């Protein structure tokens, strides 16, 4: 039955690809059905991830002697509370909004704010002119940082040049490479050279 | 039933000894062949009348000689042989005996059909019943004259045999003799144990000795030359030239057959020798056969002939050489063979009476020779005195001894005193670990944290009007102009694709954009490809709409979470979802009642906190619908957003907090973005100072290491302390250059 999985992969890929390039009612309808199926499968993937997370933390709590069992218990209790409240009051309710605005959002913002301190320490230890390469990196970082500060206009222009020329050139090359890799991978899947679904 | 050869008592089958006289009936498995005198089924051959006269005469002579051996001890082996033959009596003979059980035994006449039986019968009462039956049935059988059955060649053969002296034949045919027994017993005293182990038992030897007598008698009685074995034919070949007539060849063959075989030679060695050694063909055969037998014995192959030959040769060693027959002396190896007196043959290494010849020593098993080759030192003391082969270890263990002194190496000469000195030192009182003062390690990390915190907190406390200096950027202006180009009452789709962790940066952009659009009566439809995006969008929309008489579903709408990532966006490009975040149908809202897809959207604003979200919008939506998309991105995503902007896929970009502050100022609604920008600028200056400080510390540390000679050690050794091992090589210099090892940060 391996050929069936390969045939399904090739057929669906060809239909979606044709739907992208051509306007046809039948292709649009079939393509829309396939996209809806993909969305449903993505929802099941989220559900599977949730069960996996709960299983890992539940086993850690059951064993007790493992480090972090207390935090796992907090995760389980939090999950149970939010799930019960969400199913009881509904997702767009005021209760769920309160939990999000007063617990989830501040915690994530505070956690991300700590990154500024770690970045400062890393900049102190890493941005050192030990060689020519690190010197160039140090110069670029200083220029971009000074360009953020609205005191010296010359550094703002220098910052724009760094972002527009060297940085954009590198990013453009990366994006082109990603695009070519995506095309090659898609073609191999459609042609049947790669059959990860049937192995 | 088995009849006893001594008393004639009938015993049950399987009995080994006679119930009457105790005579052994079945001597055991001696390997005796079945008597070939009378084959079964041939009429007349089983009767006494079928025996030729010459054979009867030989039997008579044998009986006479056997009768002279009055001592039963000497004839014990013959009795056993007779009993064995009785035990292996053929069926036809048993039937003959069973035919006349009522007849009484008669006095033996001295002639017997079986020469093997007759010599052993010494008295009239010892004649077995079955022999008597044979005698009784003799008249009933048709007379078969020898002249009527014997061919000419056999008569000639018999005549030649008669011309030769029958007495020597009878002598070597005679299985045992007193001289032979005496020699054998005498040799046992000089035979080694290993040789005695190889020697057959007396019964087996005697049984083998008795075999040739039957064979010769049978062969002489009527065996054709064609029935001879190959070795026998080879042996007679030299004596039977092809030029002779057939009759003469047969006669000579028959005469040669009368010469003893190798087994017969052994048996004849125990009796009186006769003139058989003159036959060159037989001598050659015997020499070859004997050598082959010796070789087989040397390799340990089981061979009755070899064993018998070894035993016989060993027995012959104890006899005077003059007593040996000529054929046996010829068969003996030259090296160990002495000259015979009277023959003129030179003596070669005449062995002493107690010495084993070398050719017999060659028969010794290999393992025993190896053991004998070891010269074990005998024990001279202790309870094992005089014994050889004692384990040498016992000598070293039982006797007093001392281990040898090993020279002490130099490397630990001073280690002993040093170890003693360490043990002699008074033990210091250990202080608890908690009371120890840990030497603080100087790091820059707390200072960095403190400087950064102060740089961010202090500008937030200052009113924005005092310190607000916003650097206008072209991208922000472009973005502002793009949104300004959207006409009122048109619809703008805003995608909130950023995590709550980026809310400090992205929420400022979203607030400025939503407030500006709603202020200009532009309708907003919110959507998100991240699970937490809908709630953040709802908060911003509700906050912007508060106090402005804006209704949900008429001026703004939240479609909620859009699952499926690329697939969800591709489906969104084709058609709008059926329901909104509140799980209500879009057809129920005035904003979307006539909207089926994104064709009615004037502008898409992508608020991307990550590059993946921006890429998906560019690939799945912008490429399909050719919509005008403007992106408000975080500062980290700006480099990639610039690529799409320069490619024309994005109409404008708004980057980071600086872009949000610029948008606020451009829209004449300064707010939190402008206030936060002052904190960000202060933090950026502090970060620049930290980077400069780090480089200064690095160069100062490098200058210190550069002044110090490389490889001379790290710390000066104090007086009285052992100097640590000097670390040489490029590693210290590399560490100094790289700054590894110093916890400066």
mmCIF file of C-alpha atoms in Angstrom, chain B residues 390-659:
data_model
loop_
_atom_site.group_PDB
_atom_site.id
_atom_site.type_symbol
_atom_site.label_atom_id
_atom_site.label_comp_id
_atom_site.label_asym_id
_atom_site.label_seq_id
_atom_site.Cartn_x
_atom_site.Cartn_y
_atom_site.Cartn_z
ATOM 1 C CA UNK B 390 57.166 -33.527 42.259
ATOM 2 C CA UNK B 391 55.729 -30.109 41.588
ATOM 3 C CA UNK B 392 58.564 -27.600 41.944
ATOM 4 C CA UNK B 393 56.308 -25.090 43.632
ATOM 5 C CA UNK B 394 56.116 -27.284 46.688
ATOM 6 C CA UNK B 395 59.835 -26.827 47.223
ATOM 7 C CA UNK B 396 59.506 -23.053 47.349
ATOM 8 C CA UNK B 397 56.478 -23.142 49.606
ATOM 9 C CA UNK B 398 57.453 -25.727 52.157
ATOM 10 C CA UNK B 399 60.979 -24.534 52.798
ATOM 11 C CA UNK B 400 61.643 -21.254 54.544
ATOM 12 C CA UNK B 401 62.600 -18.461 52.221
ATOM 13 C CA UNK B 402 62.472 -14.687 51.970
ATOM 14 C CA UNK B 403 61.432 -12.557 49.000
ATOM 15 C CA UNK B 404 64.246 -10.953 47.109
ATOM 16 C CA UNK B 405 64.939 -7.337 47.793
ATOM 17 C CA UNK B 406 64.083 -5.061 44.925
ATOM 18 C CA UNK B 407 66.040 -1.896 44.406
ATOM 19 C CA UNK B 408 63.920 1.096 45.314
ATOM 20 C CA UNK B 409 63.382 3.580 42.506
ATOM 21 C CA UNK B 410 64.514 7.118 42.849
ATOM 22 C CA UNK B 411 61.226 8.809 42.259
ATOM 23 C CA UNK B 412 59.788 7.979 45.632
ATOM 24 C CA UNK B 413 62.878 8.220 47.706
ATOM 25 C CA UNK B 414 61.720 11.351 49.445
ATOM 26 C CA UNK B 415 58.055 10.462 49.417
ATOM 27 C CA UNK B 416 58.189 8.401 52.582
ATOM 28 C CA UNK B 417 59.594 11.102 54.855
ATOM 29 C CA UNK B 418 57.269 13.635 53.333
ATOM 30 C CA UNK B 419 54.301 11.402 54.003
ATOM 31 C CA UNK B 420 55.450 10.887 57.587
ATOM 32 C CA UNK B 421 55.829 14.616 58.028
ATOM 33 C CA UNK B 422 52.312 15.182 56.767
ATOM 34 C CA UNK B 423 50.958 12.625 59.176
ATOM 35 C CA UNK B 424 52.904 14.184 62.050
ATOM 36 C CA UNK B 425 51.451 17.630 61.512
ATOM 37 C CA UNK B 426 48.663 18.621 63.911
ATOM 38 C CA UNK B 427 45.270 18.375 62.412
ATOM 39 C CA UNK B 428 43.619 21.681 61.754
ATOM 40 C CA UNK B 429 40.168 22.294 63.050
ATOM 41 C CA UNK B 430 37.800 22.339 60.180
ATOM 42 C CA UNK B 431 35.323 25.143 60.109
ATOM 43 C CA UNK B 432 31.779 24.575 58.990
ATOM 44 C CA UNK B 433 31.127 25.250 55.380
ATOM 45 C CA UNK B 434 28.390 27.715 56.145
ATOM 46 C CA UNK B 435 30.680 29.911 58.229
ATOM 47 C CA UNK B 436 33.350 30.154 55.565
ATOM 48 C CA UNK B 437 33.625 33.436 53.774
ATOM 49 C CA UNK B 438 33.486 32.825 50.107
ATOM 50 C CA UNK B 439 35.746 35.140 48.265
ATOM 51 C CA UNK B 440 33.603 37.233 45.971
ATOM 52 C CA UNK B 441 34.308 36.881 42.298
ATOM 53 C CA UNK B 442 34.505 40.186 40.539
ATOM 54 C CA UNK B 443 32.221 40.293 37.562
ATOM 55 C CA UNK B 444 30.706 43.041 35.494
ATOM 56 C CA UNK B 445 27.324 41.433 35.271
ATOM 57 C CA UNK B 446 25.629 43.224 38.184
ATOM 58 C CA UNK B 447 26.940 46.546 36.987
ATOM 59 C CA UNK B 448 25.588 45.901 33.513
ATOM 60 C CA UNK B 449 22.207 44.937 34.884
ATOM 61 C CA UNK B 450 22.108 47.971 37.113
ATOM 62 C CA UNK B 451 23.076 50.427 34.403
ATOM 63 C CA UNK B 452 20.540 49.027 31.956
ATOM 64 C CA UNK B 453 17.725 49.053 34.501
ATOM 65 C CA UNK B 454 18.394 52.652 35.445
ATOM 66 C CA UNK B 455 18.609 53.686 31.805
ATOM 67 C CA UNK B 456 15.174 52.213 31.063
ATOM 68 C CA UNK B 457 13.332 53.195 34.248
ATOM 69 C CA UNK B 458 14.409 56.831 34.617
ATOM 70 C CA UNK B 459 13.145 58.029 31.146
ATOM 71 C CA UNK B 460 9.776 56.408 31.833
ATOM 72 C CA UNK B 461 9.411 58.591 34.922
ATOM 73 C CA UNK B 462 10.140 61.776 33.031
ATOM 74 C CA UNK B 463 7.235 63.438 31.159
ATOM 75 C CA UNK B 464 7.549 62.848 27.403
ATOM 76 C CA UNK B 465 7.276 66.481 26.544
ATOM 77 C CA UNK B 466 10.543 67.264 28.197
ATOM 78 C CA UNK B 467 12.805 64.791 26.598
ATOM 79 C CA UNK B 468 10.915 63.609 23.569
ATOM 80 C CA UNK B 469 13.184 63.619 20.615
ATOM 81 C CA UNK B 470 11.958 61.339 17.897
ATOM 82 C CA UNK B 471 14.062 60.690 14.881
ATOM 83 C CA UNK B 472 11.807 60.738 11.883
ATOM 84 C CA UNK B 473 12.468 57.935 9.463
ATOM 85 C CA UNK B 474 11.505 57.740 5.772
ATOM 86 C CA UNK B 475 9.921 54.351 6.205
ATOM 87 C CA UNK B 476 7.602 55.616 8.914
ATOM 88 C CA UNK B 477 6.569 58.505 6.799
ATOM 89 C CA UNK B 478 5.917 56.236 3.882
ATOM 90 C CA UNK B 479 3.848 53.931 6.024
ATOM 91 C CA UNK B 480 1.878 56.814 7.393
ATOM 92 C CA UNK B 481 1.206 58.108 3.935
ATOM 93 C CA UNK B 482 0.056 54.689 2.759
ATOM 94 C CA UNK B 483 -2.541 54.483 5.494
ATOM 95 C CA UNK B 484 -3.534 57.993 4.897
ATOM 96 C CA UNK B 485 -4.279 57.026 1.305
ATOM 97 C CA UNK B 486 -6.982 54.622 2.423
ATOM 98 C CA UNK B 487 -10.289 56.338 1.949
ATOM 99 C CA UNK B 488 -12.831 56.564 4.778
ATOM 100 C CA UNK B 489 -15.526 53.864 5.053
ATOM 101 C CA UNK B 490 -13.211 51.466 3.315
ATOM 102 C CA UNK B 491 -12.054 48.305 4.965
ATOM 103 C CA UNK B 492 -8.564 47.525 6.153
ATOM 104 C CA UNK B 493 -7.576 44.038 7.196
ATOM 105 C CA UNK B 494 -5.099 43.990 10.095
ATOM 106 C CA UNK B 495 -3.390 40.757 11.011
ATOM 107 C CA UNK B 496 -2.098 40.544 14.561
ATOM 108 C CA UNK B 497 0.658 38.007 14.124
ATOM 109 C CA UNK B 498 2.846 38.533 17.128
ATOM 110 C CA UNK B 499 3.208 36.880 20.487
ATOM 111 C CA UNK B 500 2.332 38.597 23.770
ATOM 112 C CA UNK B 501 6.067 38.702 24.487
ATOM 113 C CA UNK B 502 6.419 41.311 21.733
ATOM 114 C CA UNK B 503 3.494 43.300 22.968
ATOM 115 C CA UNK B 504 5.778 45.976 24.397
ATOM 116 C CA UNK B 505 6.918 46.828 20.885
ATOM 117 C CA UNK B 506 4.124 45.680 18.582
ATOM 118 C CA UNK B 507 1.191 46.815 20.670
ATOM 119 C CA UNK B 508 2.444 50.374 20.348
ATOM 120 C CA UNK B 509 2.369 50.094 16.587
ATOM 121 C CA UNK B 510 -1.055 48.461 16.629
ATOM 122 C CA UNK B 511 -2.524 51.082 18.941
ATOM 123 C CA UNK B 512 -1.255 53.926 16.790
ATOM 124 C CA UNK B 513 -2.488 52.371 13.567
ATOM 125 C CA UNK B 514 -5.938 51.354 14.883
ATOM 126 C CA UNK B 515 -6.547 54.692 16.498
ATOM 127 C CA UNK B 516 -5.564 56.506 13.345
ATOM 128 C CA UNK B 517 -7.715 54.354 11.102
ATOM 129 C CA UNK B 518 -10.762 54.454 13.324
ATOM 130 C CA UNK B 519 -10.331 58.159 13.692
ATOM 131 C CA UNK B 520 -10.564 58.508 9.956
ATOM 132 C CA UNK B 521 -13.627 56.216 9.851
ATOM 133 C CA UNK B 522 -11.788 53.379 8.205
ATOM 134 C CA UNK B 523 -13.357 50.025 9.031
ATOM 135 C CA UNK B 524 -11.095 47.362 10.463
ATOM 136 C CA UNK B 525 -11.277 43.584 10.230
ATOM 137 C CA UNK B 526 -8.844 41.869 12.546
ATOM 138 C CA UNK B 527 -7.462 38.382 12.112
ATOM 139 C CA UNK B 528 -4.526 36.392 13.494
ATOM 140 C CA UNK B 529 -2.540 33.325 12.558
ATOM 141 C CA UNK B 530 -1.332 32.926 16.173
ATOM 142 C CA UNK B 531 -3.487 31.464 18.920
ATOM 143 C CA UNK B 532 -2.975 34.425 21.232
ATOM 144 C CA UNK B 533 -3.396 37.018 18.515
ATOM 145 C CA UNK B 534 -7.218 37.323 18.587
ATOM 146 C CA UNK B 535 -7.293 38.305 22.230
ATOM 147 C CA UNK B 536 -4.618 40.925 21.719
ATOM 148 C CA UNK B 537 -6.445 42.268 18.693
ATOM 149 C CA UNK B 538 -9.690 42.362 20.615
ATOM 150 C CA UNK B 539 -8.077 44.317 23.421
ATOM 151 C CA UNK B 540 -6.647 46.915 21.041
ATOM 152 C CA UNK B 541 -9.852 47.268 19.057
ATOM 153 C CA UNK B 542 -12.031 47.597 22.096
ATOM 154 C CA UNK B 543 -9.593 50.034 23.678
ATOM 155 C CA UNK B 544 -9.490 52.177 20.505
ATOM 156 C CA UNK B 545 -13.245 52.057 20.042
ATOM 157 C CA UNK B 546 -14.055 52.954 23.587
ATOM 158 C CA UNK B 547 -15.616 56.320 23.840
ATOM 159 C CA UNK B 548 -15.919 56.817 20.092
ATOM 160 C CA UNK B 549 -19.299 55.264 19.518
ATOM 161 C CA UNK B 550 -17.930 52.513 17.383
ATOM 162 C CA UNK B 551 -19.791 49.225 17.218
ATOM 163 C CA UNK B 552 -18.518 45.790 16.793
ATOM 164 C CA UNK B 553 -19.563 44.384 13.464
ATOM 165 C CA UNK B 554 -20.124 47.778 11.907
ATOM 166 C CA UNK B 555 -16.783 49.598 12.232
ATOM 167 C CA UNK B 556 -14.557 46.816 13.336
ATOM 168 C CA UNK B 557 -14.679 43.026 13.409
ATOM 169 C CA UNK B 558 -12.476 40.292 14.765
ATOM 170 C CA UNK B 559 -12.304 37.109 12.734
ATOM 171 C CA UNK B 560 -10.288 35.392 15.411
ATOM 172 C CA UNK B 561 -7.703 32.714 15.031
ATOM 173 C CA UNK B 562 -6.984 31.460 11.563
ATOM 174 C CA UNK B 563 -5.620 27.910 11.838
ATOM 175 C CA UNK B 564 -3.646 26.057 9.259
ATOM 176 C CA UNK B 565 -0.783 28.482 8.799
ATOM 177 C CA UNK B 566 -0.118 28.565 5.044
ATOM 178 C CA UNK B 567 -3.260 26.626 4.251
ATOM 179 C CA UNK B 568 -5.345 28.943 6.387
ATOM 180 C CA UNK B 569 -3.910 32.025 4.730
ATOM 181 C CA UNK B 570 -4.379 30.498 1.291
ATOM 182 C CA UNK B 571 -7.983 29.802 2.118
ATOM 183 C CA UNK B 572 -8.371 33.322 3.495
ATOM 184 C CA UNK B 573 -7.122 34.709 0.207
ATOM 185 C CA UNK B 574 -9.929 32.856 -1.537
ATOM 186 C CA UNK B 575 -12.775 33.450 0.881
ATOM 187 C CA UNK B 576 -13.402 34.782 4.338
ATOM 188 C CA UNK B 577 -14.188 32.483 7.233
ATOM 189 C CA UNK B 578 -17.807 31.757 7.886
ATOM 190 C CA UNK B 579 -17.764 32.924 11.497
ATOM 191 C CA UNK B 580 -15.981 35.496 13.589
ATOM 192 C CA UNK B 581 -14.271 35.301 16.943
ATOM 193 C CA UNK B 582 -17.598 35.331 18.770
ATOM 194 C CA UNK B 583 -18.712 32.341 16.704
ATOM 195 C CA UNK B 584 -21.233 34.458 14.834
ATOM 196 C CA UNK B 585 -21.741 34.290 11.098
ATOM 197 C CA UNK B 586 -20.178 37.068 9.126
ATOM 198 C CA UNK B 587 -23.395 37.587 7.284
ATOM 199 C CA UNK B 588 -24.921 38.842 10.520
ATOM 200 C CA UNK B 589 -22.613 41.882 10.592
ATOM 201 C CA UNK B 590 -23.087 44.872 8.370
ATOM 202 C CA UNK B 591 -19.352 45.067 7.787
ATOM 203 C CA UNK B 592 -19.097 41.653 6.167
ATOM 204 C CA UNK B 593 -22.586 40.967 4.982
ATOM 205 C CA UNK B 594 -21.608 41.454 1.356
ATOM 206 C CA UNK B 595 -17.971 40.477 1.704
ATOM 207 C CA UNK B 596 -17.052 37.043 0.439
ATOM 208 C CA UNK B 597 -13.307 37.391 0.126
ATOM 209 C CA UNK B 598 -10.493 39.888 0.449
ATOM 210 C CA UNK B 599 -11.403 41.640 -2.741
ATOM 211 C CA UNK B 600 -13.305 44.218 -0.725
ATOM 212 C CA UNK B 601 -10.314 45.041 1.454
ATOM 213 C CA UNK B 602 -8.484 48.256 0.554
ATOM 214 C CA UNK B 603 -5.308 47.471 2.444
ATOM 215 C CA UNK B 604 -3.796 44.689 4.506
ATOM 216 C CA UNK B 605 -1.651 45.638 7.448
ATOM 217 C CA UNK B 606 0.508 42.797 8.609
ATOM 218 C CA UNK B 607 1.772 43.230 12.147
ATOM 219 C CA UNK B 608 4.465 40.587 12.135
ATOM 220 C CA UNK B 609 6.471 39.758 15.188
ATOM 221 C CA UNK B 610 8.375 37.042 13.315
ATOM 222 C CA UNK B 611 9.657 36.653 9.823
ATOM 223 C CA UNK B 612 7.655 33.456 9.264
ATOM 224 C CA UNK B 613 4.366 35.244 9.581
ATOM 225 C CA UNK B 614 5.480 37.921 7.137
ATOM 226 C CA UNK B 615 6.721 35.305 4.686
ATOM 227 C CA UNK B 616 3.437 33.406 4.795
ATOM 228 C CA UNK B 617 1.479 36.545 4.027
ATOM 229 C CA UNK B 618 3.770 37.342 1.172
ATOM 230 C CA UNK B 619 3.651 33.872 -0.313
ATOM 231 C CA UNK B 620 0.061 32.810 0.254
ATOM 232 C CA UNK B 621 -1.908 36.048 0.162
ATOM 233 C CA UNK B 622 0.028 38.695 -1.668
ATOM 234 C CA UNK B 623 1.052 36.316 -4.448
ATOM 235 C CA UNK B 624 -2.534 35.094 -4.925
ATOM 236 C CA UNK B 625 -4.551 38.260 -4.517
ATOM 237 C CA UNK B 626 -2.057 41.013 -5.420
ATOM 238 C CA UNK B 627 -3.377 42.945 -2.460
ATOM 239 C CA UNK B 628 -1.563 45.993 -1.164
ATOM 240 C CA UNK B 629 0.109 44.912 2.024
ATOM 241 C CA UNK B 630 1.881 47.154 4.481
ATOM 242 C CA UNK B 631 3.835 45.587 7.313
ATOM 243 C CA UNK B 632 4.444 46.821 10.772
ATOM 244 C CA UNK B 633 7.268 44.623 12.060
ATOM 245 C CA UNK B 634 9.495 44.411 15.055
ATOM 246 C CA UNK B 635 12.991 45.794 14.791
ATOM 247 C CA UNK B 636 14.407 42.288 14.497
ATOM 248 C CA UNK B 637 12.308 41.563 11.396
ATOM 249 C CA UNK B 638 13.097 44.852 9.681
ATOM 250 C CA UNK B 639 15.983 43.534 7.566
ATOM 251 C CA UNK B 640 13.746 40.905 5.964
ATOM 252 C CA UNK B 641 10.832 43.275 5.628
ATOM 253 C CA UNK B 642 13.073 45.606 3.725
ATOM 254 C CA UNK B 643 13.604 42.889 1.127
ATOM 255 C CA UNK B 644 9.885 42.579 0.436
ATOM 256 C CA UNK B 645 9.597 46.329 0.493
ATOM 257 C CA UNK B 646 12.313 46.775 -2.084
ATOM 258 C CA UNK B 647 10.727 44.011 -4.164
ATOM 259 C CA UNK B 648 7.402 45.843 -4.208
ATOM 260 C CA UNK B 649 5.457 43.124 -2.354
ATOM 261 C CA UNK B 650 5.121 45.434 0.619
ATOM 262 C CA UNK B 651 3.933 48.927 0.031
ATOM 263 C CA UNK B 652 5.379 50.193 3.277
ATOM 264 C CA UNK B 653 6.960 49.018 6.510
ATOM 265 C CA UNK B 654 6.901 50.338 10.014
ATOM 266 C CA UNK B 655 9.748 49.091 12.140
ATOM 267 C CA UNK B 656 9.892 48.717 15.849
ATOM 268 C CA UNK B 657 9.314 51.210 18.579
ATOM 269 C CA UNK B 658 10.925 53.982 16.629
ATOM 270 C CA UNK B 659 8.413 53.502 13.838
#
